[in-house]
PDB file of C-alpha atoms in Angstrom:
ATOM      1  CA  UNK A   1     -24.218 -52.000 -22.486  1.00 61.00           C
ATOM      2  CA  UNK A   2     -24.016 -52.069 -18.607  1.00 70.00           C
ATOM      3  CA  UNK A   3     -20.725 -53.830 -18.874  1.00 75.00           C
ATOM      4  CA  UNK A   4     -19.266 -50.992 -20.910  1.00 81.00           C
ATOM      5  CA  UNK A   5     -20.655 -48.505 -18.389  1.00 81.00           C
ATOM      6  CA  UNK A   6     -19.080 -50.434 -15.497  1.00 83.00           C
ATOM      7  CA  UNK A   7     -15.696 -50.512 -17.310  1.00 84.00           C
ATOM      8  CA  UNK A   8     -15.878 -46.685 -17.883  1.00 85.00           C
ATOM      9  CA  UNK A   9     -16.674 -46.048 -14.251  1.00 86.00           C
ATOM     10  CA  UNK A  10     -13.847 -48.325 -13.105  1.00 85.00           C
ATOM     11  CA  UNK A  11     -11.415 -46.512 -15.511  1.00 86.00           C
ATOM     12  CA  UNK A  12     -12.448 -43.072 -14.293  1.00 85.00           C
ATOM     13  CA  UNK A  13     -12.192 -44.341 -10.634  1.00 82.00           C
ATOM     14  CA  UNK A  14      -8.615 -45.660 -11.211  1.00 84.00           C
ATOM     15  CA  UNK A  15      -7.547 -42.330 -12.658  1.00 85.00           C
ATOM     16  CA  UNK A  16      -8.514 -40.610  -9.409  1.00 81.00           C
ATOM     17  CA  UNK A  17      -5.652 -42.239  -7.659  1.00 80.00           C
ATOM     18  CA  UNK A  18      -5.456 -42.554  -3.808  1.00 82.00           C
ATOM     19  CA  UNK A  19      -6.926 -40.095  -1.420  1.00 81.00           C
ATOM     20  CA  UNK A  20      -4.848 -36.975  -0.903  1.00 83.00           C
ATOM     21  CA  UNK A  21      -4.448 -35.117   2.298  1.00 82.00           C
ATOM     22  CA  UNK A  22      -6.853 -32.264   1.405  1.00 85.00           C
ATOM     23  CA  UNK A  23      -9.531 -34.784   0.485  1.00 87.00           C
ATOM     24  CA  UNK A  24      -9.249 -36.668   3.718  1.00 87.00           C
ATOM     25  CA  UNK A  25      -9.342 -33.483   5.781  1.00 89.00           C
ATOM     26  CA  UNK A  26     -12.411 -32.181   3.847  1.00 91.00           C
ATOM     27  CA  UNK A  27     -14.166 -35.544   4.344  1.00 92.00           C
ATOM     28  CA  UNK A  28     -13.244 -35.573   8.115  1.00 93.00           C
ATOM     29  CA  UNK A  29     -14.467 -31.900   8.452  1.00 93.00           C
ATOM     30  CA  UNK A  30     -17.715 -32.773   6.766  1.00 93.00           C
ATOM     31  CA  UNK A  31     -18.359 -35.759   9.127  1.00 94.00           C
ATOM     32  CA  UNK A  32     -17.567 -33.565  12.142  1.00 93.00           C
ATOM     33  CA  UNK A  33     -19.827 -30.825  10.784  1.00 92.00           C
ATOM     34  CA  UNK A  34     -22.677 -33.235  10.490  1.00 92.00           C
ATOM     35  CA  UNK A  35     -22.121 -34.796  13.839  1.00 91.00           C
ATOM     36  CA  UNK A  36     -22.010 -31.475  15.638  1.00 89.00           C
ATOM     37  CA  UNK A  37     -25.312 -30.440  13.879  1.00 87.00           C
ATOM     38  CA  UNK A  38     -26.921 -33.660  14.941  1.00 87.00           C
ATOM     39  CA  UNK A  39     -25.661 -33.639  18.558  1.00 85.00           C
ATOM     40  CA  UNK A  40     -26.003 -30.031  19.337  1.00 79.00           C
ATOM     41  CA  UNK A  41     -29.554 -30.211  20.564  1.00 75.00           C
ATOM     42  CA  UNK A  42     -30.919 -33.794  19.948  1.00 77.00           C
ATOM     43  CA  UNK A  43     -34.653 -34.317  20.660  1.00 71.00           C
ATOM     44  CA  UNK A  44     -35.164 -35.695  24.114  1.00 68.00           C
ATOM     45  CA  UNK A  45     -31.476 -35.725  24.972  1.00 73.00           C
ATOM     46  CA  UNK A  46     -28.945 -33.315  26.318  1.00 74.00           C
ATOM     47  CA  UNK A  47     -26.558 -32.143  23.564  1.00 74.00           C
ATOM     48  CA  UNK A  48     -23.116 -30.653  23.642  1.00 76.00           C
ATOM     49  CA  UNK A  49     -24.569 -27.131  23.539  1.00 72.00           C
ATOM     50  CA  UNK A  50     -26.176 -27.659  26.945  1.00 71.00           C
ATOM     51  CA  UNK A  51     -22.777 -27.141  28.609  1.00 68.00           C
ATOM     52  CA  UNK A  52     -23.085 -23.416  27.760  1.00 62.00           C
ATOM     53  CA  UNK A  53     -26.797 -23.036  28.500  1.00 56.00           C
ATOM     54  CA  UNK A  54     -26.301 -22.377  32.124  1.00 55.00           C
ATOM     55  CA  UNK A  55     -24.771 -19.063  31.247  1.00 50.00           C
ATOM     56  CA  UNK A  56     -27.450 -17.971  28.683  1.00 52.00           C
ATOM     57  CA  UNK A  57     -30.981 -16.742  29.265  1.00 50.00           C
ATOM     58  CA  UNK A  58     -33.372 -15.672  26.575  1.00 50.00           C
ATOM     59  CA  UNK A  59     -36.090 -14.460  29.060  1.00 51.00           C
ATOM     60  CA  UNK A  60     -38.316 -17.501  28.759  1.00 54.00           C
ATOM     61  CA  UNK A  61     -36.246 -20.692  29.375  1.00 54.00           C
ATOM     62  CA  UNK A  62     -32.655 -21.637  29.502  1.00 53.00           C
ATOM     63  CA  UNK A  63     -31.251 -22.734  26.161  1.00 54.00           C
ATOM     64  CA  UNK A  64     -27.958 -22.213  24.289  1.00 49.00           C
ATOM     65  CA  UNK A  65     -28.582 -18.893  22.649  1.00 55.00           C
ATOM     66  CA  UNK A  66     -25.254 -18.437  21.102  1.00 63.00           C
ATOM     67  CA  UNK A  67     -24.189 -21.957  20.166  1.00 73.00           C
ATOM     68  CA  UNK A  68     -26.406 -22.317  17.058  1.00 77.00           C
ATOM     69  CA  UNK A  69     -25.846 -24.272  13.872  1.00 80.00           C
ATOM     70  CA  UNK A  70     -24.275 -21.189  12.406  1.00 83.00           C
ATOM     71  CA  UNK A  71     -21.559 -21.317  15.076  1.00 84.00           C
ATOM     72  CA  UNK A  72     -20.682 -24.792  14.034  1.00 88.00           C
ATOM     73  CA  UNK A  73     -20.260 -23.705  10.384  1.00 89.00           C
ATOM     74  CA  UNK A  74     -18.010 -20.769  11.349  1.00 90.00           C
ATOM     75  CA  UNK A  75     -15.878 -23.114  13.410  1.00 90.00           C
ATOM     76  CA  UNK A  76     -15.375 -25.554  10.422  1.00 91.00           C
ATOM     77  CA  UNK A  77     -14.753 -22.640   8.126  1.00 90.00           C
ATOM     78  CA  UNK A  78     -12.017 -21.349  10.463  1.00 92.00           C
ATOM     79  CA  UNK A  79     -10.398 -24.932  10.263  1.00 91.00           C
ATOM     80  CA  UNK A  80     -10.368 -24.630   6.510  1.00 90.00           C
ATOM     81  CA  UNK A  81      -8.502 -21.317   6.687  1.00 89.00           C
ATOM     82  CA  UNK A  82      -5.829 -22.645   9.023  1.00 87.00           C
ATOM     83  CA  UNK A  83      -5.213 -26.249   7.932  1.00 85.00           C
ATOM     84  CA  UNK A  84      -2.409 -26.449   5.291  1.00 83.00           C
ATOM     85  CA  UNK A  85      -2.797 -28.335   2.052  1.00 80.00           C
ATOM     86  CA  UNK A  86       0.214 -30.579   2.859  1.00 77.00           C
ATOM     87  CA  UNK A  87       0.277 -32.969   5.750  1.00 74.00           C
ATOM     88  CA  UNK A  88       1.922 -30.948   8.555  1.00 70.00           C
ATOM     89  CA  UNK A  89       3.281 -34.165  10.141  1.00 67.00           C
ATOM     90  CA  UNK A  90       5.235 -35.133   7.134  1.00 66.00           C
ATOM     91  CA  UNK A  91       9.021 -34.530   7.560  1.00 58.00           C
ATOM     92  CA  UNK A  92       8.732 -34.917  11.261  1.00 58.00           C
ATOM     93  CA  UNK A  93       9.558 -37.783  13.618  1.00 54.00           C
ATOM     94  CA  UNK A  94       5.878 -38.803  13.569  1.00 54.00           C
ATOM     95  CA  UNK A  95       5.638 -39.179   9.749  1.00 57.00           C
ATOM     96  CA  UNK A  96       8.627 -39.762   7.546  1.00 58.00           C
ATOM     97  CA  UNK A  97       8.724 -37.694   4.287  1.00 58.00           C
ATOM     98  CA  UNK A  98       9.677 -39.062   0.880  1.00 60.00           C
ATOM     99  CA  UNK A  99      13.272 -38.235  -0.040  1.00 62.00           C
ATOM    100  CA  UNK A 100      13.693 -35.017  -1.857  1.00 59.00           C
ATOM    101  CA  UNK A 101      10.160 -33.736  -1.469  1.00 59.00           C
ATOM    102  CA  UNK A 102       9.498 -30.229  -0.449  1.00 58.00           C
ATOM    103  CA  UNK A 103       6.275 -29.012   1.174  1.00 56.00           C
ATOM    104  CA  UNK A 104       4.514 -25.627   1.117  1.00 54.00           C
ATOM    105  CA  UNK A 105       3.142 -25.458   4.578  1.00 59.00           C
ATOM    106  CA  UNK A 106       2.056 -21.892   4.203  1.00 63.00           C
ATOM    107  CA  UNK A 107      -0.672 -22.719   1.645  1.00 79.00           C
ATOM    108  CA  UNK A 108      -4.033 -23.400   3.227  1.00 83.00           C
ATOM    109  CA  UNK A 109      -7.056 -25.481   2.191  1.00 84.00           C
ATOM    110  CA  UNK A 110      -9.032 -22.289   1.773  1.00 86.00           C
ATOM    111  CA  UNK A 111      -7.964 -18.657   1.205  1.00 86.00           C
ATOM    112  CA  UNK A 112      -9.737 -15.423   1.038  1.00 86.00           C
ATOM    113  CA  UNK A 113      -8.901 -14.959  -2.689  1.00 86.00           C
ATOM    114  CA  UNK A 114     -10.696 -18.243  -3.424  1.00 86.00           C
ATOM    115  CA  UNK A 115     -13.641 -17.278  -1.408  1.00 86.00           C
ATOM    116  CA  UNK A 116     -13.893 -13.907  -3.163  1.00 86.00           C
ATOM    117  CA  UNK A 117     -13.535 -15.436  -6.593  1.00 84.00           C
ATOM    118  CA  UNK A 118     -15.680 -18.457  -6.302  1.00 81.00           C
ATOM    119  CA  UNK A 119     -18.516 -17.320  -4.096  1.00 80.00           C
ATOM    120  CA  UNK A 120     -21.701 -16.308  -5.872  1.00 75.00           C
ATOM    121  CA  UNK A 121     -22.480 -13.232  -3.752  1.00 79.00           C
ATOM    122  CA  UNK A 122     -25.463 -12.300  -5.903  1.00 72.00           C
ATOM    123  CA  UNK A 123     -27.027 -15.785  -5.235  1.00 71.00           C
ATOM    124  CA  UNK A 124     -26.474 -15.354  -1.494  1.00 77.00           C
ATOM    125  CA  UNK A 125     -28.116 -11.873  -1.459  1.00 77.00           C
ATOM    126  CA  UNK A 126     -30.899 -13.260  -3.517  1.00 69.00           C
ATOM    127  CA  UNK A 127     -31.564 -16.053  -1.068  1.00 69.00           C
ATOM    128  CA  UNK A 128     -31.084 -13.838   1.854  1.00 76.00           C
ATOM    129  CA  UNK A 129     -33.668 -11.465   0.458  1.00 74.00           C
ATOM    130  CA  UNK A 130     -36.224 -14.238   0.548  1.00 68.00           C
ATOM    131  CA  UNK A 131     -35.569 -14.816   4.179  1.00 72.00           C
ATOM    132  CA  UNK A 132     -35.640 -11.076   4.794  1.00 78.00           C
ATOM    133  CA  UNK A 133     -39.072 -10.847   3.180  1.00 72.00           C
ATOM    134  CA  UNK A 134     -40.429 -13.744   5.340  1.00 69.00           C
ATOM    135  CA  UNK A 135     -38.978 -12.108   8.509  1.00 74.00           C
ATOM    136  CA  UNK A 136     -40.355  -8.727   7.636  1.00 78.00           C
ATOM    137  CA  UNK A 137     -43.920 -10.121   7.011  1.00 73.00           C
ATOM    138  CA  UNK A 138     -43.897 -11.809  10.317  1.00 72.00           C
ATOM    139  CA  UNK A 139     -42.508  -8.823  12.377  1.00 80.00           C
ATOM    140  CA  UNK A 140     -44.695  -6.265  10.599  1.00 80.00           C
ATOM    141  CA  UNK A 141     -47.820  -8.217  11.229  1.00 77.00           C
ATOM    142  CA  UNK A 142     -48.483  -8.812   7.590  1.00 74.00           C
ATOM    143  CA  UNK A 143     -48.648 -12.626   8.338  1.00 69.00           C
ATOM    144  CA  UNK A 144     -51.302 -12.175  10.947  1.00 71.00           C
ATOM    145  CA  UNK A 145     -53.353  -9.924   8.509  1.00 76.00           C
ATOM    146  CA  UNK A 146     -53.074 -12.619   5.863  1.00 71.00           C
ATOM    147  CA  UNK A 147     -54.357 -15.326   8.320  1.00 67.00           C
ATOM    148  CA  UNK A 148     -57.312 -13.055   9.132  1.00 70.00           C
ATOM    149  CA  UNK A 149     -58.128 -12.341   5.537  1.00 73.00           C
ATOM    150  CA  UNK A 150     -58.819 -15.937   4.872  1.00 71.00           C
ATOM    151  CA  UNK A 151     -61.841 -15.883   7.155  1.00 69.00           C
ATOM    152  CA  UNK A 152     -64.083 -15.900   3.997  1.00 72.00           C
ATOM    153  CA  UNK A 153     -63.117 -19.515   3.541  1.00 73.00           C
ATOM    154  CA  UNK A 154     -65.001 -20.536   6.677  1.00 70.00           C
ATOM    155  CA  UNK A 155     -67.896 -22.919   5.777  1.00 72.00           C
ATOM    156  CA  UNK A 156     -66.366 -23.641   2.263  1.00 76.00           C
ATOM    157  CA  UNK A 157     -65.710 -27.145   1.002  1.00 79.00           C
ATOM    158  CA  UNK A 158     -62.390 -28.554   2.326  1.00 80.00           C
ATOM    159  CA  UNK A 159     -61.168 -29.225  -1.284  1.00 84.00           C
ATOM    160  CA  UNK A 160     -61.793 -25.544  -2.180  1.00 84.00           C
ATOM    161  CA  UNK A 161     -59.830 -24.485   0.814  1.00 83.00           C
ATOM    162  CA  UNK A 162     -56.918 -26.753  -0.002  1.00 84.00           C
ATOM    163  CA  UNK A 163     -56.929 -25.465  -3.626  1.00 87.00           C
ATOM    164  CA  UNK A 164     -56.843 -21.752  -2.584  1.00 85.00           C
ATOM    165  CA  UNK A 165     -54.018 -22.504  -0.032  1.00 84.00           C
ATOM    166  CA  UNK A 166     -51.942 -24.529  -2.353  1.00 86.00           C
ATOM    167  CA  UNK A 167     -52.307 -21.885  -5.212  1.00 86.00           C
ATOM    168  CA  UNK A 168     -51.283 -18.954  -2.919  1.00 83.00           C
ATOM    169  CA  UNK A 169     -48.371 -20.853  -1.459  1.00 83.00           C
ATOM    170  CA  UNK A 170     -47.142 -21.993  -4.884  1.00 81.00           C
ATOM    171  CA  UNK A 171     -46.996 -18.266  -5.924  1.00 81.00           C
ATOM    172  CA  UNK A 172     -45.444 -17.048  -2.762  1.00 78.00           C
ATOM    173  CA  UNK A 173     -42.655 -19.694  -2.841  1.00 77.00           C
ATOM    174  CA  UNK A 174     -41.450 -18.338  -6.244  1.00 75.00           C
ATOM    175  CA  UNK A 175     -40.271 -15.060  -4.653  1.00 72.00           C
ATOM    176  CA  UNK A 176     -39.272 -16.412  -1.288  1.00 70.00           C
ATOM    177  CA  UNK A 177     -37.335 -19.488  -0.556  1.00 70.00           C
ATOM    178  CA  UNK A 178     -39.088 -22.813   0.426  1.00 75.00           C
ATOM    179  CA  UNK A 179     -37.706 -22.583   4.027  1.00 73.00           C
ATOM    180  CA  UNK A 180     -38.737 -18.963   4.395  1.00 72.00           C
ATOM    181  CA  UNK A 181     -42.259 -19.662   3.007  1.00 75.00           C
ATOM    182  CA  UNK A 182     -42.902 -22.603   5.245  1.00 78.00           C
ATOM    183  CA  UNK A 183     -41.533 -20.854   8.366  1.00 73.00           C
ATOM    184  CA  UNK A 184     -43.900 -17.903   7.611  1.00 75.00           C
ATOM    185  CA  UNK A 185     -47.023 -19.861   6.633  1.00 78.00           C
ATOM    186  CA  UNK A 186     -47.044 -22.793   9.052  1.00 79.00           C
ATOM    187  CA  UNK A 187     -48.194 -20.655  12.060  1.00 76.00           C
ATOM    188  CA  UNK A 188     -50.776 -18.966   9.838  1.00 79.00           C
ATOM    189  CA  UNK A 189     -52.150 -22.243   8.466  1.00 81.00           C
ATOM    190  CA  UNK A 190     -52.295 -23.780  12.008  1.00 78.00           C
ATOM    191  CA  UNK A 191     -54.250 -20.799  13.298  1.00 74.00           C
ATOM    192  CA  UNK A 192     -56.427 -20.764  10.171  1.00 77.00           C
ATOM    193  CA  UNK A 193     -57.269 -24.465  10.605  1.00 79.00           C
ATOM    194  CA  UNK A 194     -58.656 -23.666  14.127  1.00 76.00           C
ATOM    195  CA  UNK A 195     -60.799 -20.871  12.803  1.00 73.00           C
ATOM    196  CA  UNK A 196     -62.120 -22.983   9.873  1.00 75.00           C
ATOM    197  CA  UNK A 197     -62.584 -26.000  12.210  1.00 78.00           C
ATOM    198  CA  UNK A 198     -60.262 -28.222  10.183  1.00 80.00           C
ATOM    199  CA  UNK A 199     -57.499 -30.666  11.127  1.00 83.00           C
ATOM    200  CA  UNK A 200     -54.344 -28.478  11.066  1.00 82.00           C
ATOM    201  CA  UNK A 201     -52.485 -31.242   9.314  1.00 85.00           C
ATOM    202  CA  UNK A 202     -54.829 -30.942   6.370  1.00 85.00           C
ATOM    203  CA  UNK A 203     -53.774 -27.354   5.487  1.00 85.00           C
ATOM    204  CA  UNK A 204     -50.241 -27.576   6.823  1.00 86.00           C
ATOM    205  CA  UNK A 205     -49.398 -30.591   4.692  1.00 88.00           C
ATOM    206  CA  UNK A 206     -51.086 -28.947   1.656  1.00 87.00           C
ATOM    207  CA  UNK A 207     -48.947 -25.828   2.164  1.00 85.00           C
ATOM    208  CA  UNK A 208     -45.696 -27.739   2.765  1.00 85.00           C
ATOM    209  CA  UNK A 209     -46.118 -29.723  -0.410  1.00 87.00           C
ATOM    210  CA  UNK A 210     -47.164 -26.666  -2.492  1.00 84.00           C
ATOM    211  CA  UNK A 211     -43.952 -24.853  -1.237  1.00 82.00           C
ATOM    212  CA  UNK A 212     -41.868 -27.488  -2.865  1.00 79.00           C
ATOM    213  CA  UNK A 213     -43.325 -26.529  -6.333  1.00 77.00           C
ATOM    214  CA  UNK A 214     -40.673 -23.853  -6.743  1.00 68.00           C
ATOM    215  CA  UNK A 215     -39.142 -24.106 -10.221  1.00 72.00           C
ATOM    216  CA  UNK A 216     -39.593 -20.666 -11.987  1.00 71.00           C
ATOM    217  CA  UNK A 217     -37.323 -18.099 -10.171  1.00 70.00           C
ATOM    218  CA  UNK A 218     -33.825 -18.508  -8.718  1.00 67.00           C
ATOM    219  CA  UNK A 219     -34.888 -17.090  -5.347  1.00 62.00           C
ATOM    220  CA  UNK A 220     -37.456 -19.922  -4.947  1.00 64.00           C
ATOM    221  CA  UNK A 221     -35.080 -22.517  -3.747  1.00 67.00           C
ATOM    222  CA  UNK A 222     -31.473 -23.443  -3.186  1.00 65.00           C
ATOM    223  CA  UNK A 223     -31.053 -25.699  -6.249  1.00 69.00           C
ATOM    224  CA  UNK A 224     -32.513 -22.969  -8.576  1.00 68.00           C
ATOM    225  CA  UNK A 225     -30.128 -20.509  -7.180  1.00 68.00           C
ATOM    226  CA  UNK A 226     -27.151 -22.850  -7.732  1.00 67.00           C
ATOM    227  CA  UNK A 227     -28.212 -23.470 -11.446  1.00 70.00           C
ATOM    228  CA  UNK A 228     -28.638 -19.700 -11.831  1.00 69.00           C
ATOM    229  CA  UNK A 229     -25.081 -19.091 -10.494  1.00 65.00           C
ATOM    230  CA  UNK A 230     -23.539 -21.268 -13.230  1.00 66.00           C
ATOM    231  CA  UNK A 231     -24.732 -18.868 -15.942  1.00 63.00           C
ATOM    232  CA  UNK A 232     -24.943 -21.781 -18.415  1.00 59.00           C
ATOM    233  CA  UNK A 233     -28.375 -21.580 -19.601  1.00 55.00           C
ATOM    234  CA  UNK A 234     -30.192 -19.887 -22.468  1.00 50.00           C
TER     235      UNK A 234
END
């Protein structure tokens, strides 16, 4: 059985053929993207973004305000819009071209037509709405009100407190993304733990695990939204 599976995988692998120029470029850009993310502001070390931090000031401490992770993604995206699908060195003195082969240097790895046709804008708006809800709750003071409203749990058994928190977080994460839910709730749970005289990790770990129980609505988490964008379910 496993031998047949191995043969099928090897056969499919051979049909892929050698790596083409667009595949090599995409792999290289992915590696560069991850490295720039990791080395931008590593914990305890000076990252590459610190070279710009001397000219930025957020009112509290010096930090690279503009060079964020989004800036890195935009840079890689611009590379995709400008790098051609054919090796630009082919046909030059640096890289000999096969005889008789013609190249279309004007065609890029990514075009705006492809972006407009392939991008699920409804899913992006759906996920963005979850982040907007979390930001609105925090800026409007609703998160603070929610934290103060749990004062009735003071003096209750720890298991009862954990059950109430996990239930509320599980329902909240169905309408807001996991990241937005945890970003909104972690400060609330930390302050609540102090008022209830509990270890903050007790409630924060409970809320974090409960935020992962998002499986009902597309806006709950990224994988749900991706499945929803395929439109291949009954």
